[in-house]
């Protein structure tokens, strides 16, 4: 039996009050390896809370989150950070690139805690940029990149450690329509090569690329039939 990449068992997050705010009500969800899931909902619905929980950027107040079968609720902060670095690649709406580092150097930063030799890390970073179509822009500074190119560097950085999960937060939010379409085509391609992708979005056109759609409203998850590319 293949272990799911993500398994939520009555996972919940309530922020303290007064009054307490149940941002994510107890939710159960399974995401298998190679799946492509969109999480949709309006502002304030709980999307960001779910993103932070899935990305191990926050801790739940109830339930369990298993990542590749490992119960993350039993981990301390240091182990959670290490697990996130190895198994989760996060792509944010804002690219979060260091302005005075080249594209290659920005991708290398994701390998800070990787014990492999520098030559191997350089090769992996160059390979990740090549995989997103930027093999010719290794030495480019972010200030010289288009929005679409900057987001591709961010994706390369998320992929360089070959994570179990690629977690994307409104990845087209800062892009024009042409670059947004190109980026979604890239995510489709990455999914066909085996990457497990979860996209947090309010954009129906983005969600339509996924195989499954999970709606969230007032902290409650519900699944809808996807209309994705598969």
mmCIF file with all atom_site columns, N, CA, C and O in Angstrom, residues 38-57:
data_model
loop_
_atom_site.group_PDB
_atom_site.id
_atom_site.type_symbol
_atom_site.label_atom_id
_atom_site.label_alt_id
_atom_site.label_comp_id
_atom_site.label_asym_id
_atom_site.label_entity_id
_atom_site.label_seq_id
_atom_site.pdbx_PDB_ins_code
_atom_site.Cartn_x
_atom_site.Cartn_y
_atom_site.Cartn_z
_atom_site.occupancy
_atom_site.B_iso_or_equiv
_atom_site.pdbx_formal_charge
_atom_site.auth_seq_id
_atom_site.auth_comp_id
_atom_site.auth_asym_id
_atom_site.auth_atom_id
_atom_site.pdbx_PDB_model_num
ATOM 1  N N  . UNK A 1 38 ? -6.477  21.744 -6.016 1.00 0.00 ? 38 UNK A N  1
ATOM 2  C CA . UNK A 1 38 ? -6.684  23.177 -5.818 1.00 0.00 ? 38 UNK A CA 1
ATOM 3  C C  . UNK A 1 38 ? -7.531  23.376 -4.572 1.00 0.00 ? 38 UNK A C  1
ATOM 4  O O  . UNK A 1 38 ? -8.519  22.656 -4.361 1.00 0.00 ? 38 UNK A O  1
ATOM 5  N N  . UNK A 1 39 ? -7.144  24.338 -3.748 1.00 0.00 ? 39 UNK A N  1
ATOM 6  C CA . UNK A 1 39 ? -7.928  24.727 -2.577 1.00 0.00 ? 39 UNK A CA 1
ATOM 7  C C  . UNK A 1 39 ? -8.449  26.129 -2.829 1.00 0.00 ? 39 UNK A C  1
ATOM 8  O O  . UNK A 1 39 ? -7.664  27.069 -3.017 1.00 0.00 ? 39 UNK A O  1
ATOM 9  N N  . UNK A 1 40 ? -9.777  26.259 -2.882 1.00 0.00 ? 40 UNK A N  1
ATOM 10 C CA . UNK A 1 40 ? -10.389 27.533 -3.242 1.00 0.00 ? 40 UNK A CA 1
ATOM 11 C C  . UNK A 1 40 ? -11.254 28.050 -2.103 1.00 0.00 ? 40 UNK A C  1
ATOM 12 O O  . UNK A 1 40 ? -11.724 27.293 -1.258 1.00 0.00 ? 40 UNK A O  1
ATOM 13 N N  . UNK A 1 41 ? -11.477 29.348 -2.127 1.00 0.00 ? 41 UNK A N  1
ATOM 14 C CA . UNK A 1 41 ? -12.333 29.963 -1.125 1.00 0.00 ? 41 UNK A CA 1
ATOM 15 C C  . UNK A 1 41 ? -12.107 31.452 -1.095 1.00 0.00 ? 41 UNK A C  1
ATOM 16 O O  . UNK A 1 41 ? -11.064 31.947 -1.518 1.00 0.00 ? 41 UNK A O  1
ATOM 17 N N  . UNK A 1 42 ? -13.080 32.201 -0.578 1.00 0.00 ? 42 UNK A N  1
ATOM 18 C CA . UNK A 1 42 ? -12.944 33.655 -0.513 1.00 0.00 ? 42 UNK A CA 1
ATOM 19 C C  . UNK A 1 42 ? -11.952 34.087 0.557  1.00 0.00 ? 42 UNK A C  1
ATOM 20 O O  . UNK A 1 42 ? -11.491 33.276 1.371  1.00 0.00 ? 42 UNK A O  1
ATOM 21 N N  . UNK A 1 43 ? -11.644 35.357 0.555  1.00 0.00 ? 43 UNK A N  1
ATOM 22 C CA . UNK A 1 43 ? -10.772 35.916 1.583  1.00 0.00 ? 43 UNK A CA 1
ATOM 23 C C  . UNK A 1 43 ? -11.378 35.668 2.960  1.00 0.00 ? 43 UNK A C  1
ATOM 24 O O  . UNK A 1 43 ? -12.589 35.839 3.163  1.00 0.00 ? 43 UNK A O  1
ATOM 25 N N  . UNK A 1 44 ? -10.552 35.233 3.898  1.00 0.00 ? 44 UNK A N  1
ATOM 26 C CA . UNK A 1 44 ? -11.027 34.979 5.250  1.00 0.00 ? 44 UNK A CA 1
ATOM 27 C C  . UNK A 1 44 ? -11.658 33.623 5.454  1.00 0.00 ? 44 UNK A C  1
ATOM 28 O O  . UNK A 1 44 ? -12.164 33.319 6.535  1.00 0.00 ? 44 UNK A O  1
ATOM 29 N N  . UNK A 1 45 ? -11.603 32.757 4.428  1.00 0.00 ? 45 UNK A N  1
ATOM 30 C CA . UNK A 1 45 ? -12.272 31.456 4.521  1.00 0.00 ? 45 UNK A CA 1
ATOM 31 C C  . UNK A 1 45 ? -11.466 30.422 5.293  1.00 0.00 ? 45 UNK A C  1
ATOM 32 O O  . UNK A 1 45 ? -12.008 29.420 5.740  1.00 0.00 ? 45 UNK A O  1
ATOM 33 N N  . UNK A 1 46 ? -10.148 30.659 5.417  1.00 0.00 ? 46 UNK A N  1
ATOM 34 C CA . UNK A 1 46 ? -9.283  29.688 6.084  1.00 0.00 ? 46 UNK A CA 1
ATOM 35 C C  . UNK A 1 46 ? -8.198  29.134 5.182  1.00 0.00 ? 46 UNK A C  1
ATOM 36 O O  . UNK A 1 46 ? -7.434  28.259 5.587  1.00 0.00 ? 46 UNK A O  1
ATOM 37 N N  . UNK A 1 47 ? -8.114  29.653 3.931  1.00 0.00 ? 47 UNK A N  1
ATOM 38 C CA . UNK A 1 47 ? -7.097  29.152 2.988  1.00 0.00 ? 47 UNK A CA 1
ATOM 39 C C  . UNK A 1 47 ? -5.685  29.345 3.535  1.00 0.00 ? 47 UNK A C  1
ATOM 40 O O  . UNK A 1 47 ? -4.853  28.438 3.465  1.00 0.00 ? 47 UNK A O  1
ATOM 41 N N  . UNK A 1 48 ? -5.418  30.545 4.055  1.00 0.00 ? 48 UNK A N  1
ATOM 42 C CA . UNK A 1 48 ? -4.057  30.823 4.544  1.00 0.00 ? 48 UNK A CA 1
ATOM 43 C C  . UNK A 1 48 ? -3.719  29.951 5.745  1.00 0.00 ? 48 UNK A C  1
ATOM 44 O O  . UNK A 1 48 ? -2.584  29.478 5.877  1.00 0.00 ? 48 UNK A O  1
ATOM 45 N N  . UNK A 1 49 ? -4.695  29.715 6.606  1.00 0.00 ? 49 UNK A N  1
ATOM 46 C CA . UNK A 1 49 ? -4.464  28.844 7.758  1.00 0.00 ? 49 UNK A CA 1
ATOM 47 C C  . UNK A 1 49 ? -4.106  27.438 7.293  1.00 0.00 ? 49 UNK A C  1
ATOM 48 O O  . UNK A 1 49 ? -3.152  26.828 7.783  1.00 0.00 ? 49 UNK A O  1
ATOM 49 N N  . UNK A 1 50 ? -4.872  26.918 6.329  1.00 0.00 ? 50 UNK A N  1
ATOM 50 C CA . UNK A 1 50 ? -4.587  25.580 5.810  1.00 0.00 ? 50 UNK A CA 1
ATOM 51 C C  . UNK A 1 50 ? -3.208  25.545 5.160  1.00 0.00 ? 50 UNK A C  1
ATOM 52 O O  . UNK A 1 50 ? -2.445  24.586 5.359  1.00 0.00 ? 50 UNK A O  1
ATOM 53 N N  . UNK A 1 51 ? -2.869  26.577 4.396  1.00 0.00 ? 51 UNK A N  1
ATOM 54 C CA . UNK A 1 51 ? -1.553  26.655 3.767  1.00 0.00 ? 51 UNK A CA 1
ATOM 55 C C  . UNK A 1 51 ? -0.436  26.571 4.806  1.00 0.00 ? 51 UNK A C  1
ATOM 56 O O  . UNK A 1 51 ? 0.523   25.813 4.659  1.00 0.00 ? 51 UNK A O  1
ATOM 57 N N  . UNK A 1 52 ? -0.569  27.347 5.866  1.00 0.00 ? 52 UNK A N  1
ATOM 58 C CA . UNK A 1 52 ? 0.480   27.369 6.889  1.00 0.00 ? 52 UNK A CA 1
ATOM 59 C C  . UNK A 1 52 ? 0.573   26.033 7.624  1.00 0.00 ? 52 UNK A C  1
ATOM 60 O O  . UNK A 1 52 ? 1.671   25.616 8.009  1.00 0.00 ? 52 UNK A O  1
ATOM 61 N N  . UNK A 1 53 ? -0.542  25.359 7.796  1.00 0.00 ? 53 UNK A N  1
ATOM 62 C CA . UNK A 1 53 ? -0.498  24.046 8.433  1.00 0.00 ? 53 UNK A CA 1
ATOM 63 C C  . UNK A 1 53 ? 0.147   23.016 7.511  1.00 0.00 ? 53 UNK A C  1
ATOM 64 O O  . UNK A 1 53 ? 1.013   22.246 7.936  1.00 0.00 ? 53 UNK A O  1
ATOM 65 N N  . UNK A 1 54 ? -0.253  23.004 6.244  1.00 0.00 ? 54 UNK A N  1
ATOM 66 C CA . UNK A 1 54 ? 0.313   22.042 5.293  1.00 0.00 ? 54 UNK A CA 1
ATOM 67 C C  . UNK A 1 54 ? 1.805   22.282 5.086  1.00 0.00 ? 54 UNK A C  1
ATOM 68 O O  . UNK A 1 54 ? 2.576   21.343 4.894  1.00 0.00 ? 54 UNK A O  1
ATOM 69 N N  . UNK A 1 55 ? 2.210   23.554 5.132  1.00 0.00 ? 55 UNK A N  1
ATOM 70 C CA . UNK A 1 55 ? 3.609   23.893 4.935  1.00 0.00 ? 55 UNK A CA 1
ATOM 71 C C  . UNK A 1 55 ? 4.451   23.807 6.186  1.00 0.00 ? 55 UNK A C  1
ATOM 72 O O  . UNK A 1 55 ? 5.637   24.164 6.160  1.00 0.00 ? 55 UNK A O  1
ATOM 73 N N  . UNK A 1 56 ? 3.860   23.336 7.294  1.00 0.00 ? 56 UNK A N  1
ATOM 74 C CA . UNK A 1 56 ? 4.553   23.225 8.582  1.00 0.00 ? 56 UNK A CA 1
ATOM 75 C C  . UNK A 1 56 ? 5.066   24.581 9.059  1.00 0.00 ? 56 UNK A C  1
ATOM 76 O O  . UNK A 1 56 ? 6.084   24.677 9.740  1.00 0.00 ? 56 UNK A O  1
ATOM 77 N N  . UNK A 1 57 ? 4.339   25.637 8.684  1.00 0.00 ? 57 UNK A N  1
ATOM 78 C CA . UNK A 1 57 ? 4.664   26.982 9.128  1.00 0.00 ? 57 UNK A CA 1
ATOM 79 C C  . UNK A 1 57 ? 3.875   27.360 10.368 1.00 0.00 ? 57 UNK A C  1
ATOM 80 O O  . UNK A 1 57 ? 4.143   28.397 10.983 1.00 0.00 ? 57 UNK A O  1
#
